[in-house]
Structure formats: structure tokens, C-alpha cells
Short mmCIF file of C-alpha atoms and ligand atoms in Angstrom, two decimals:
data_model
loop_
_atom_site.label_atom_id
_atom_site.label_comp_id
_atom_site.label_asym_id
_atom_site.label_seq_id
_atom_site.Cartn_x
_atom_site.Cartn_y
_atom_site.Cartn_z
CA UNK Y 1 -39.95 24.08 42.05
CA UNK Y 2 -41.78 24.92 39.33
CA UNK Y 3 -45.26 22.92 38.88
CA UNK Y 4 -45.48 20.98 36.19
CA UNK Y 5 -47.35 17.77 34.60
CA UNK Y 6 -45.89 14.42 32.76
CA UNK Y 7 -48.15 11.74 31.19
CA UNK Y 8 -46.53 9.08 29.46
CA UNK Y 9 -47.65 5.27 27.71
CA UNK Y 10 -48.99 3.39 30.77
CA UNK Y 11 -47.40 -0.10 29.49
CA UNK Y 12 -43.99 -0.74 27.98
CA UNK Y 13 -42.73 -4.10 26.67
CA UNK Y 14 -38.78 -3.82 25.54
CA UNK Y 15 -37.72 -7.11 24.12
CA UNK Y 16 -36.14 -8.87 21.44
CA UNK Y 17 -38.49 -11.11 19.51
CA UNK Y 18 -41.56 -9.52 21.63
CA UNK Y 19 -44.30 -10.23 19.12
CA UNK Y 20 -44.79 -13.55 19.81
CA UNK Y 21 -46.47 -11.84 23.20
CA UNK Y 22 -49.23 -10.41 21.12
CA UNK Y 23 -52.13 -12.95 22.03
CA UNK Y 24 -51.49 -12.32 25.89
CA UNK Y 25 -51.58 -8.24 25.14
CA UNK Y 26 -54.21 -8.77 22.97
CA UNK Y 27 -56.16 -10.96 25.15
CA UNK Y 28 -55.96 -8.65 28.14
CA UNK Y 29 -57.89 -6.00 26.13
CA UNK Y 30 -60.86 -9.33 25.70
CA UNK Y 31 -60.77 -8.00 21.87
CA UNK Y 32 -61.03 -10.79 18.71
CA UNK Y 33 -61.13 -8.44 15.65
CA UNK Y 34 -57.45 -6.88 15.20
CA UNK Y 35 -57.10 -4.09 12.86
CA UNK Y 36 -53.44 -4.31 12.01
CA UNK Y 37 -52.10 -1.15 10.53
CA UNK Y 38 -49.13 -1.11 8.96
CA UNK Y 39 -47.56 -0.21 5.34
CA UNK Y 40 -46.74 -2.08 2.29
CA UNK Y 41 -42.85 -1.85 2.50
CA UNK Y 42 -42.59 -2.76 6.21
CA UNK Y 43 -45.08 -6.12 5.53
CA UNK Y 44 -43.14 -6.75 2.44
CA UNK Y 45 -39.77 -6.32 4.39
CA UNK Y 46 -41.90 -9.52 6.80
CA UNK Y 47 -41.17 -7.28 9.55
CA UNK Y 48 -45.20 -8.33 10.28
CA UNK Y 49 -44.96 -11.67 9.75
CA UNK Y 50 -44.21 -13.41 13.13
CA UNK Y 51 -46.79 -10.74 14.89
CA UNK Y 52 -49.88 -11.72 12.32
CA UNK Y 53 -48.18 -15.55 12.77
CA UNK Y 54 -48.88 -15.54 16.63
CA UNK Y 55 -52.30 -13.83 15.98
CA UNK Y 56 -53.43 -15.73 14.04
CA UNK Y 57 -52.32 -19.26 15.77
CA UNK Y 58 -53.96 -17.60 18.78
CA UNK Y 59 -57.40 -17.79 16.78
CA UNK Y 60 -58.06 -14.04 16.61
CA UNK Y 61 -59.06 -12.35 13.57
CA UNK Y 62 -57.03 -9.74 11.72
CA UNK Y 63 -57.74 -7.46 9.16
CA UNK Y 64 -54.68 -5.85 7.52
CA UNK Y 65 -54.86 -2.27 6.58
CA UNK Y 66 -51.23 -1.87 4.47
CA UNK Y 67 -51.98 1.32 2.89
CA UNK Y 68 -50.12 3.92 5.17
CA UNK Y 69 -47.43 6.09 3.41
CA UNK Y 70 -45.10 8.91 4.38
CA UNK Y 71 -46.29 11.92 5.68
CA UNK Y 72 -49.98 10.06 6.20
CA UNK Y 73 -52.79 11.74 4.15
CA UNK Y 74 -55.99 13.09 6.09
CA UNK Y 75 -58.22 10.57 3.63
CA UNK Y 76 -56.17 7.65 4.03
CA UNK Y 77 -56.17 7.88 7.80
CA UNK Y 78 -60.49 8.47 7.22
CA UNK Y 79 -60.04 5.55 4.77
CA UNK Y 80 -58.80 3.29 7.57
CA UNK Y 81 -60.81 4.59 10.43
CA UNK Y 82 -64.36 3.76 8.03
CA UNK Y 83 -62.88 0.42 7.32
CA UNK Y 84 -62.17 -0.51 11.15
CA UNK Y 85 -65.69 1.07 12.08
CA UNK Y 86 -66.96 -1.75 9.22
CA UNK Y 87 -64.89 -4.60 10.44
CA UNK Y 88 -66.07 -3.88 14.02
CA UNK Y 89 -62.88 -3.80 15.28
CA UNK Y 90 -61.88 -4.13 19.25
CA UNK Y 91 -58.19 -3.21 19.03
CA UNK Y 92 -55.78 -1.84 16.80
CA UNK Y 93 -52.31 -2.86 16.49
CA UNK Y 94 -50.02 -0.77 13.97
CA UNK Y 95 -46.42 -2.32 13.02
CA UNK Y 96 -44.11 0.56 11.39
CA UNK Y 97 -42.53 3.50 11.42
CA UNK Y 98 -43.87 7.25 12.99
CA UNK Y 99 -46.23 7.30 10.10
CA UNK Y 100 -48.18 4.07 10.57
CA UNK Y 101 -48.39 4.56 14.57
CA UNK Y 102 -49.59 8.30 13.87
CA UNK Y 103 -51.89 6.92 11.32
CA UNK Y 104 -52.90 4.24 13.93
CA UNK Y 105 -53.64 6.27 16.37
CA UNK Y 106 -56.33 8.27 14.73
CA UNK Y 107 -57.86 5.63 13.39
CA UNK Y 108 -58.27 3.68 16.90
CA UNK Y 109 -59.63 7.23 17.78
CA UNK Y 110 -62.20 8.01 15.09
CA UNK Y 111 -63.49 4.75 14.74
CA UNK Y 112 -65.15 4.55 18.35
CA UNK Y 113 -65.09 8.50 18.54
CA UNK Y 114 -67.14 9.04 15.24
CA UNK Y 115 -65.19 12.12 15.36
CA UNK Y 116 -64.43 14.09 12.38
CA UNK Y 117 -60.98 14.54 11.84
CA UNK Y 118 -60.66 18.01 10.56
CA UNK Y 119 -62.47 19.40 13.63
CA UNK Y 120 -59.98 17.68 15.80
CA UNK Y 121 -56.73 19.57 14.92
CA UNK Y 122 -54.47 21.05 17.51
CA UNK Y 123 -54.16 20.53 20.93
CA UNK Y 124 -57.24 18.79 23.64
CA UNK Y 125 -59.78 18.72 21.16
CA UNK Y 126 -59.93 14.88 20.63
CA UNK Y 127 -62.06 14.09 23.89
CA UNK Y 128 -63.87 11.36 22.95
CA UNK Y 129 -62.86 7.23 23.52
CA UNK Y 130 -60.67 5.34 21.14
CA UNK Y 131 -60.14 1.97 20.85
CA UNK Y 132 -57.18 -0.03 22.66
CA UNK Y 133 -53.99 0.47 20.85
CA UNK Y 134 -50.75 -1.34 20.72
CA UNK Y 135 -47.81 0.43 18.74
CA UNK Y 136 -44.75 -1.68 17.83
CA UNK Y 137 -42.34 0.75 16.00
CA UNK Y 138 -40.12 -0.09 13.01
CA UNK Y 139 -37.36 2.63 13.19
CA UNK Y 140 -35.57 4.29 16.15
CA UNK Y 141 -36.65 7.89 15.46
CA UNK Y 142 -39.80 9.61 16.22
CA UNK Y 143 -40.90 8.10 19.50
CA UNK Y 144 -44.48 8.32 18.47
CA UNK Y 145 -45.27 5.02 20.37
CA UNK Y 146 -45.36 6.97 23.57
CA UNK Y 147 -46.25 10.47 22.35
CA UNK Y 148 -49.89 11.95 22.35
CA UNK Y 149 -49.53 13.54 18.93
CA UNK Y 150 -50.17 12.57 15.24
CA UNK Y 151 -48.89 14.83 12.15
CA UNK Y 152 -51.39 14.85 9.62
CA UNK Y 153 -50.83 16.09 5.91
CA UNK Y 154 -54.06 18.22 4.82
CA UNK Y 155 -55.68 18.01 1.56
CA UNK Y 156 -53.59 21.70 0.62
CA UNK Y 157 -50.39 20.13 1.87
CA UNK Y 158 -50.19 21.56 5.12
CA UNK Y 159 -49.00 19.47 8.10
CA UNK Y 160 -51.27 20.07 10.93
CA UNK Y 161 -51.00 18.07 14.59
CA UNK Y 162 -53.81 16.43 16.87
CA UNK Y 163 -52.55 16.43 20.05
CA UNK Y 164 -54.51 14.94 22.93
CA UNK Y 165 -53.99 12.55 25.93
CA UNK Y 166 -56.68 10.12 24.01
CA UNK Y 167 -53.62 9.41 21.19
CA UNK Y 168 -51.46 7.81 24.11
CA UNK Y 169 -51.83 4.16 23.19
CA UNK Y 170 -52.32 1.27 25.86
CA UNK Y 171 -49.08 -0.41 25.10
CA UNK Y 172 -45.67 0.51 23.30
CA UNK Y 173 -44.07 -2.74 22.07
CA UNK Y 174 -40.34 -2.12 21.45
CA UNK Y 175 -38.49 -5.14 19.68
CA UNK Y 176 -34.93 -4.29 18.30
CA UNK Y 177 -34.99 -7.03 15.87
CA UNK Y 178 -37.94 -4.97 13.68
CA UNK Y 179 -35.20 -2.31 13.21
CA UNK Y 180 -32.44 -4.54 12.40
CA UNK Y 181 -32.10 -3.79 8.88
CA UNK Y 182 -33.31 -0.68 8.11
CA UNK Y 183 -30.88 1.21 5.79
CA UNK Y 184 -28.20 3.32 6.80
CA UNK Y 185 -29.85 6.56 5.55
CA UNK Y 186 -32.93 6.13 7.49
CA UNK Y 187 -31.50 4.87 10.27
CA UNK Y 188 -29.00 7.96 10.36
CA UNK Y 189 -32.38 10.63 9.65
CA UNK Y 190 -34.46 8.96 12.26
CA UNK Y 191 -31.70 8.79 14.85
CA UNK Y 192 -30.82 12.60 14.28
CA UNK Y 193 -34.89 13.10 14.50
CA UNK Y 194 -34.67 11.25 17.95
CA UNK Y 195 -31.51 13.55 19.37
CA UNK Y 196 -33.46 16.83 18.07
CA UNK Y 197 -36.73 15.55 20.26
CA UNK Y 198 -33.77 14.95 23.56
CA UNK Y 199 -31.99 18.50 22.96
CA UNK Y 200 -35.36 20.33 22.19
CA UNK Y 201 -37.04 18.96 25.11
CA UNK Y 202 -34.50 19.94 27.54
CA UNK Y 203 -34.42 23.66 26.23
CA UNK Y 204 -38.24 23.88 26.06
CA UNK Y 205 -39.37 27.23 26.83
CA UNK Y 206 -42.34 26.69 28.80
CA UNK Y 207 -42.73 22.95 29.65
CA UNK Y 208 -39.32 21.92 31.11
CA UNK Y 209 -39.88 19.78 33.82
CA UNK Y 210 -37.13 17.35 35.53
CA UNK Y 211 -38.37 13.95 34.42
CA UNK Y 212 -38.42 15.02 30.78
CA UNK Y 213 -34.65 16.40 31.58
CA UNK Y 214 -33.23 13.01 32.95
CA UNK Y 215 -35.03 11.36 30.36
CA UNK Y 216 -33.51 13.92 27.40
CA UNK Y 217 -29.97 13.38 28.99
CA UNK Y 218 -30.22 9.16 28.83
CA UNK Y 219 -31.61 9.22 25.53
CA UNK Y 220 -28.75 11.61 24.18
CA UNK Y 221 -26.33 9.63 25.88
CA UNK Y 222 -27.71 5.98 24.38
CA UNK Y 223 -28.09 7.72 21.00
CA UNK Y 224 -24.66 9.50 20.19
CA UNK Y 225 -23.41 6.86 21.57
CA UNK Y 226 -24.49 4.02 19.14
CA UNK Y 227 -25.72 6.07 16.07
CA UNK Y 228 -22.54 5.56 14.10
CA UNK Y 229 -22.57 1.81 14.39
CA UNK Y 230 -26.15 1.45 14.19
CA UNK Y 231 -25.35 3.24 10.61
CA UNK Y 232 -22.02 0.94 9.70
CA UNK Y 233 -23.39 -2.05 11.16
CA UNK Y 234 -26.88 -2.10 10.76
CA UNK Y 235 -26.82 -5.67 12.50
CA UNK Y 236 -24.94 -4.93 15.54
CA UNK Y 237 -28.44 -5.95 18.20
CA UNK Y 238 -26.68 -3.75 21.04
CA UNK Y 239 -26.47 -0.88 19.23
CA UNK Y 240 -29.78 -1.23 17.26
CA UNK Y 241 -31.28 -1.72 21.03
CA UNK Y 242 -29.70 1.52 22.27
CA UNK Y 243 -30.92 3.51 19.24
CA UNK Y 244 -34.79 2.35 19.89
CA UNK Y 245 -34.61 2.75 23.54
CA UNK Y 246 -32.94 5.98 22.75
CA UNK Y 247 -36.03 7.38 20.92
CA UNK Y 248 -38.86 6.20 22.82
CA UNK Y 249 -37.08 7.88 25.91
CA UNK Y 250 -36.83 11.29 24.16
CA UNK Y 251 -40.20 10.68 22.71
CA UNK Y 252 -41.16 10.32 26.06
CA UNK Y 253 -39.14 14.00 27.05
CA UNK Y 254 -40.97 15.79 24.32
CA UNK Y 255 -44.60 14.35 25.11
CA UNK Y 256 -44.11 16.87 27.84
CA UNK Y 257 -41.67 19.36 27.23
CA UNK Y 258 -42.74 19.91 23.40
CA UNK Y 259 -40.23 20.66 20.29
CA UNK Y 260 -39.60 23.83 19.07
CA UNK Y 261 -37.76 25.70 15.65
CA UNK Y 262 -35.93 23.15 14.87
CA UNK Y 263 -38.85 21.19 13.98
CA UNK Y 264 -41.14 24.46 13.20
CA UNK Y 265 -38.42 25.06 10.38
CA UNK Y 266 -38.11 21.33 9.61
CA UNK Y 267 -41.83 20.79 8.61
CA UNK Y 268 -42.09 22.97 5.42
CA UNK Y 269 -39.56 21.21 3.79
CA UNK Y 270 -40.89 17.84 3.95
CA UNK Y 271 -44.37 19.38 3.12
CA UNK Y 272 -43.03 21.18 0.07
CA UNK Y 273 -40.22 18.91 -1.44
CA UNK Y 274 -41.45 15.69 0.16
CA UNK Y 275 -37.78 15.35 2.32
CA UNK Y 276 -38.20 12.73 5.23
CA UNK Y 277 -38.80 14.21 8.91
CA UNK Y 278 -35.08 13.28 9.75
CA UNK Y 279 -33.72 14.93 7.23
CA UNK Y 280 -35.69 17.90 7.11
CA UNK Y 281 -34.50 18.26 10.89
CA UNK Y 282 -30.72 17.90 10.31
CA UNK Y 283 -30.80 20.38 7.60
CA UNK Y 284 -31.84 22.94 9.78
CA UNK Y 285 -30.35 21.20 13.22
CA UNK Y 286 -27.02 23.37 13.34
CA UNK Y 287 -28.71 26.36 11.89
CA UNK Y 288 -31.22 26.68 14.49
CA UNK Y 289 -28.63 26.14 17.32
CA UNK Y 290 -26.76 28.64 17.01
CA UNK Y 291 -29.43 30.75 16.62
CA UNK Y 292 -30.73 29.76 19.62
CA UNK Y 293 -27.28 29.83 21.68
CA UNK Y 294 -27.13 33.48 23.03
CA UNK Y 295 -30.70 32.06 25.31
CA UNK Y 296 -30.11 28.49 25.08
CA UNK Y 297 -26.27 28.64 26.08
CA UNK Y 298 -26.16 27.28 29.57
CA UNK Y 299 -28.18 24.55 28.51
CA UNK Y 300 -26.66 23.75 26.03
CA UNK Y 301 -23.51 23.39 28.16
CA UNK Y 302 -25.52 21.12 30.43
CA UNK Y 303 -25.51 18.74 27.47
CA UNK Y 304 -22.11 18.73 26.11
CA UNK Y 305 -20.76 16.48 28.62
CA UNK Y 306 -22.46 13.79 27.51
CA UNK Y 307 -21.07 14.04 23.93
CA UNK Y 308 -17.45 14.89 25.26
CA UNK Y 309 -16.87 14.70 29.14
CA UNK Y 310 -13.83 17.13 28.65
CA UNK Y 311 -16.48 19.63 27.87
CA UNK Y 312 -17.42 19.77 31.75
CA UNK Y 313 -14.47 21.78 32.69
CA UNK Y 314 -14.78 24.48 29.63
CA UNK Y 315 -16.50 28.03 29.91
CA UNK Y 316 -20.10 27.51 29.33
CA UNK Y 317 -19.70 29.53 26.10
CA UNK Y 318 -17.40 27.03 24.67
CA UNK Y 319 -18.94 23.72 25.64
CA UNK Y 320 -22.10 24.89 24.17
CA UNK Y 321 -20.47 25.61 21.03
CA UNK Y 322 -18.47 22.24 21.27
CA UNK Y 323 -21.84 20.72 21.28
CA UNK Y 324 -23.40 21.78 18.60
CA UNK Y 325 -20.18 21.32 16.21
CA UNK Y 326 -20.71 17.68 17.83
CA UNK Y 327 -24.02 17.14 16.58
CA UNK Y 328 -23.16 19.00 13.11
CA UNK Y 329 -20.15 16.02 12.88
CA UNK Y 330 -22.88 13.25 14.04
CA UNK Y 331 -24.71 14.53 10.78
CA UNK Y 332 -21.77 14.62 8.18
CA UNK Y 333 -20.26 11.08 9.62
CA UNK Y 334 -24.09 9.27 9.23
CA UNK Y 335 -24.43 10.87 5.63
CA UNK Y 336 -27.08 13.27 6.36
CA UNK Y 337 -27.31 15.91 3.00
CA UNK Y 338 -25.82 18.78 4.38
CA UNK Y 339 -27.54 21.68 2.56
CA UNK Y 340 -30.93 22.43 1.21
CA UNK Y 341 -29.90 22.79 -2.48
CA UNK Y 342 -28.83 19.06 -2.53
CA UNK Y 343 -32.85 18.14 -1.51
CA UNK Y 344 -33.96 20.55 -4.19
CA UNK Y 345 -34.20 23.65 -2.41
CA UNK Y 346 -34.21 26.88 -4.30
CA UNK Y 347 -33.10 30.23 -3.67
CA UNK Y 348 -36.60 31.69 -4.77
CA UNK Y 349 -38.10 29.09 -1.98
CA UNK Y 350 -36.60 30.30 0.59
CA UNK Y 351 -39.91 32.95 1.31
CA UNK Y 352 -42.04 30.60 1.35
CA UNK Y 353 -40.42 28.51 3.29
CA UNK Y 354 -39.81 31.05 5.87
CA UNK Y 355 -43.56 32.16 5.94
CA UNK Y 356 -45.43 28.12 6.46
CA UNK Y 357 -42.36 28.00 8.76
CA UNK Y 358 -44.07 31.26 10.85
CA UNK Y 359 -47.25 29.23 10.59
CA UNK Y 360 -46.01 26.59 13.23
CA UNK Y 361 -46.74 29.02 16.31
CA UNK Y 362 -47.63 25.40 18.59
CA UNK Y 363 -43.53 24.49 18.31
CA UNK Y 364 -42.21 28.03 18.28
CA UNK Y 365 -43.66 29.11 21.17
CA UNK Y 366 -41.38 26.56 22.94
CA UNK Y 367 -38.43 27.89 21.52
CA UNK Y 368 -35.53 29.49 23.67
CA UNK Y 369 -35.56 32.19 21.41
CA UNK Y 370 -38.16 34.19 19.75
CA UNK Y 371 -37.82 33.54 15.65
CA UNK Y 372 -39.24 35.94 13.38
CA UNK Y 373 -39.94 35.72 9.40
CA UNK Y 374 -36.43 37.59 9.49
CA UNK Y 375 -34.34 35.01 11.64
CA UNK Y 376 -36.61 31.79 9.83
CA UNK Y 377 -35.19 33.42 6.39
CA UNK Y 378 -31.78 33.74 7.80
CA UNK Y 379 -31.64 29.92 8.96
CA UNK Y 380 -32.92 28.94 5.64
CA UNK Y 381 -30.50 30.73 3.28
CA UNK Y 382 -27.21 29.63 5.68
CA UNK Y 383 -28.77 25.93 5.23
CA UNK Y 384 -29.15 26.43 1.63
CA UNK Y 385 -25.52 26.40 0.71
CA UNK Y 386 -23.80 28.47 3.61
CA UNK Y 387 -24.41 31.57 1.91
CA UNK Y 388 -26.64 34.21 4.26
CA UNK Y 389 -28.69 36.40 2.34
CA UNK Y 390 -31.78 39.12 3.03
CA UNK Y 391 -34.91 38.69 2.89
CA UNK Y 392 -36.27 39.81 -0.76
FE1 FE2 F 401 -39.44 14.76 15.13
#
């Protein structure tokens, strides 16, 4: 067999109506100054409310940092991290989606690190200590409460990655009822974000290992299973429940069998025409798949059972093809946009696409397939209206 490592969130709490068990989590870390991190919308939305409630009842003091947005800034993430370091805050607690708990994690690590941030990018260079850290997502998508990674957006744009064991937070808090009405178009980009981390995980070039496999294969299973109701009936707990265990199981995958093109080619369009991560991914989902099927067939014939069990007893060739038209009919029945020009995508955007796409060597390197400039260009201009063209 061949060797291989797994490190995943050491404590898990999955339940309905979970933050009223704050104080005991909290207490167990002997902290009394809470940094909550979270975002405007999300408190607004009182999705915060009963965990700040039980907090404060329990006599501990918060301080609320709501400031997080989409795509977090570098300086609001230094922002927070100066204020916690201020407050002299034991513990951080974010409520929200990826954003906030990539957000939160940095700032439970600079504030007792002292670290500087920009000297911290890419992958084991955040050594230092961090505060405890207790992530309670919002939406069933990016699995960051048990991933070591943040996505940061640099002061030119870019989106650049800390990844280090240090990020992996003491706790993952998992209540269904946060995600309970979030809006069918999120819930449909965040679910597709959480199938792309399963899929990309199990065809992970260098990093494959079993337990991220089994893992992949559940979390595929739970979320095609449920993402269509979760979208129609945005109230309907069992599926909701399915969708969130869903993603923190293939967040769980990809923590050690890291994402690849799909995401590589997803990035620069949410860094250039501000397009959520979910949506950047399904716009180049299909694209990149069957690119990648002349190396990632049999794999991909591993998977299509679990979409369609019919597809056990097909050629490999043709259940890996079955799959993928699955997942490209997963994204046209949840509403996804299903080409680049309807997000605002140009034709005279496609280079530059294709060249900060190149830039992403950490997830391409995982790729089955080797993508060049060439094949990056090629994806981009079939996902712009299904048109291929050359590069210029
Ligand atoms: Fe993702």
C-alpha cells in the first residue's frame, strides 16, 4: 500500500440546535473573552443569536467582530487579528460561511502567533500557536471547518492559500438548523462546491489515500442525493442535514487528498468578476472533466455508481461519461449559470484568465492530467458559450 498521512478536526459535534452547548465547549478551553467572528448578513439573518444568547447567560464575555465579507481581504483578516490581540482574547468562535471560518482561522492564528500574514502564504509556513478555535458553519459547501487551509484575497486581487496543520480548529460545530434557510442559489453553488472537493479528492494525483476515498464516496452519495430538495425545499431538516454532513466529509477528503483544475480554473473568475466559489466551480466543473477523462477514466467509473447504480455494469468508458453528464444535469436542475458570458465573462478575458489560472501550480499539480496555458484556454472558451476557440 502506498504510505500516506490523514489529519483531520480532532472534535466534531453534529446536532440540531447545538449552540446552546457553547459554554461547556467553551469552558473546556478555561477561556472568558470570546472573539466571535462572524459577518453582518449571517448575524442579521439571527443565525448568531441563540450561540451569543447561551454565552452570554453563561457569564463569558464576547466581543463581536461582524465585518467578514466574501472572498476575505488580507487587511480585514489583520483588522480582526489586532482587535482580538487588544481584547485579549482566549478563544475564537466564528459563525458563517467558508469565508468567516477562513477569516477565523487566521485571526485565532496571528493573534497569539504575532505572525505576519503575508510571510505565511502557502503551505507549512504558519508554525507558530493559535488560539483555540471553534467553527460552526452556515452553508453546506466548503468544508472549511475541518480543513487546514484559508483563501486569502491579496491587496492586487490575487487569491493566495495558507495552508498549515495550525489552521485545523479544536472543534467543528455542525447544526443543520443554521443552514435552514439559505437561498436556493447558494445552497445549489455551495453544494456543487462540496461534490467538486468529493470527486477531486478521489482523483488526486499525488495524495490519494483510502480514508479520504471512503470519505469522497459517502459525501457524494449524501450530497447528490439531497441537493435537489435541499434547493426546492430549503426547509426539509433531513435533507439540509445530509447536505452539511455531506461537505464537512469531503472537506475532510480534500484536507488530505488536495483539489485540483477544477478549482485552479475556478479561482480567477471569482478573483476577476467577483463570481461566488460555487459558481466559479460549476462553470468550469464539466469542462474540466472531460478534460481530465482520458487519465481520470477508471475513476471516474468508480464513482458513477453512486449517482446511477446501473452504471456498475457499463464499460468503464461509458459510466465515466454517464457521470459527468450526471453532475452537468445536477448543475442545470439547481440553477447553476451555465456559461461564463452569463457572469460577465468576455471573449477578450479569456487570456487572462487562462494565465492567473497557470498561476495555481499548488492545485494543478494534483490534477489527473497535466493542463497547460493551451488546455486552461480551451476549458475557458467551451465554458464561455460552448464555442472552442484558439488561443490568440
Ligand atoms: Fe471549494
Amino acid at each position: 500500500m502506498t504510505p500516506f498521512t490523514f489529519q483531520t478536526c480532532p472534535n466534531i459535534l453534529f446536532e440540531l440546535g447545538a449552540s446552546a452547548k457553547l459554554p461547556d465547549l467553551v469552558a473546556s478551553f478555561r477561556a472568558q473573552r470570546i472573539m466571535l467572528v462572524t459577518g453582518k448578513n449571517v448575524r442579521g439573518a439571527g443565525l448568531t443569536r441563540a450561540a451569543e444568547a447561551a454565552l452570554a447567560s453563561a457569564g463569558l464575555q464576547v466581543t463581536v467582530f461582524e465585518d467578514v465579507v466574501a472572498d476575505p481581504p488580507s487587511h480585514v483578516i489583520e483588522t480582526a487579528a489586532q482587535l482580538a490581540q487588544q481584547q485579549a482574547v482566549d478563544l475564537v468562535l466564528a459563525i458563517g460561511g467558508g469565508s468567516t471560518l477562513d477569516t477565523a482561522k487566521l485571526v485565532a492564528y496571528l493573534a497569539r502567533s504575532g505572525d505576519q500574514l503575508d510571510r505565511i502564504y502557502g503551505v507549512g509556513l504558519a508554525q507558530g500557536q493559535r488560539l483555540p478555535l471553534i467553527l460552526m458553519p452556515t452553508t453546506a459547501g466548503t468544508g472549511s471547518e475541518v480543513t487546514p487551509i484559508s483563501i486569502v484575497t491579496t491587496p492586487t486581487g490575487e487569491k493566495k492559500g495558507v495552508v498549515s496543520p495550525r489552521l485545523l480548529p479544536d472543534c467543528a460545530v455542525l447544526d443543520p438548523d443554521l443552514t435552514l434557510g439559505l437561498p436556493a442559489h447558494v445552497t445549489a453553488a455551495t453544494g456543487i462546491d462540496a461534490m467538486v472537493h468529493a470527486i477531486e479528492a478521489y482523483t488526486s494525483r499525488h495524495k490519494k489515500n483510502p480514508i479520504s476515498d471512503q470519505l469522497a464516496r459517502k459525501a457524494l452519495a449524501l450530497l447528490a442525493g439531497s441537493i435537489r430538495t435541499a434547493c426546492s425545499d430549503g426547509r426539509n431538516v433531513e435533507a439540509r442535514s445530509n447536505m452539511l454532513l455531506g461537505s464537512m466529509l469531503a472537506g475532510m477528503a480534500f484536507a488530505n487528498a488536495p483539489v485540483a483544475a477544477v478549482h485552479a480554473l475556478a479561482y480567477p473568475i471569482g478573483a476577476v468578476f467577483h463570481v461566488t466559489h460555487g459558481v466559479s466551480n460549476a462553470l468550469v466543473l464539466t469542462g474540466v472533466m472531460r478534460f481530465n477523462l482520458p487519465h481520470a477514466e477508471a475513476l471516474y467509473a468508480e464513482l458513477a455508481p453512486i449517482f446511477d447504480p446501473q452504471a456498475a455494469s457499463l464499460p468503464a468508458a461509458e459510466a465515466a461519461t454517464r457521470f459527468v453528464d450526471s453532475l452537468a444535469a445536477i448543475c442545470r436542475d439547481c440553477g447553476a449559470p451555465a456559461s461564463l458570458a452569463e457572469v460577465g465573462v468576455r471573449e477578450e478575458d479569456l487570456a487572462r484568465l487562462a494565465t492567473d489560472a497557470m498561476k495555481q501550480t499548488r492545485l494543478l499539480v494534483n490534477n489527473p492530467r497535466e493542463v497547460t496555458y493551451q488546455d486552461a484556454f480551451a476549458i475557458y472558451s467551451e465554458a464561455l458559450d460552448g464555442k472552442l476557440r484558439t488561443v490568440a
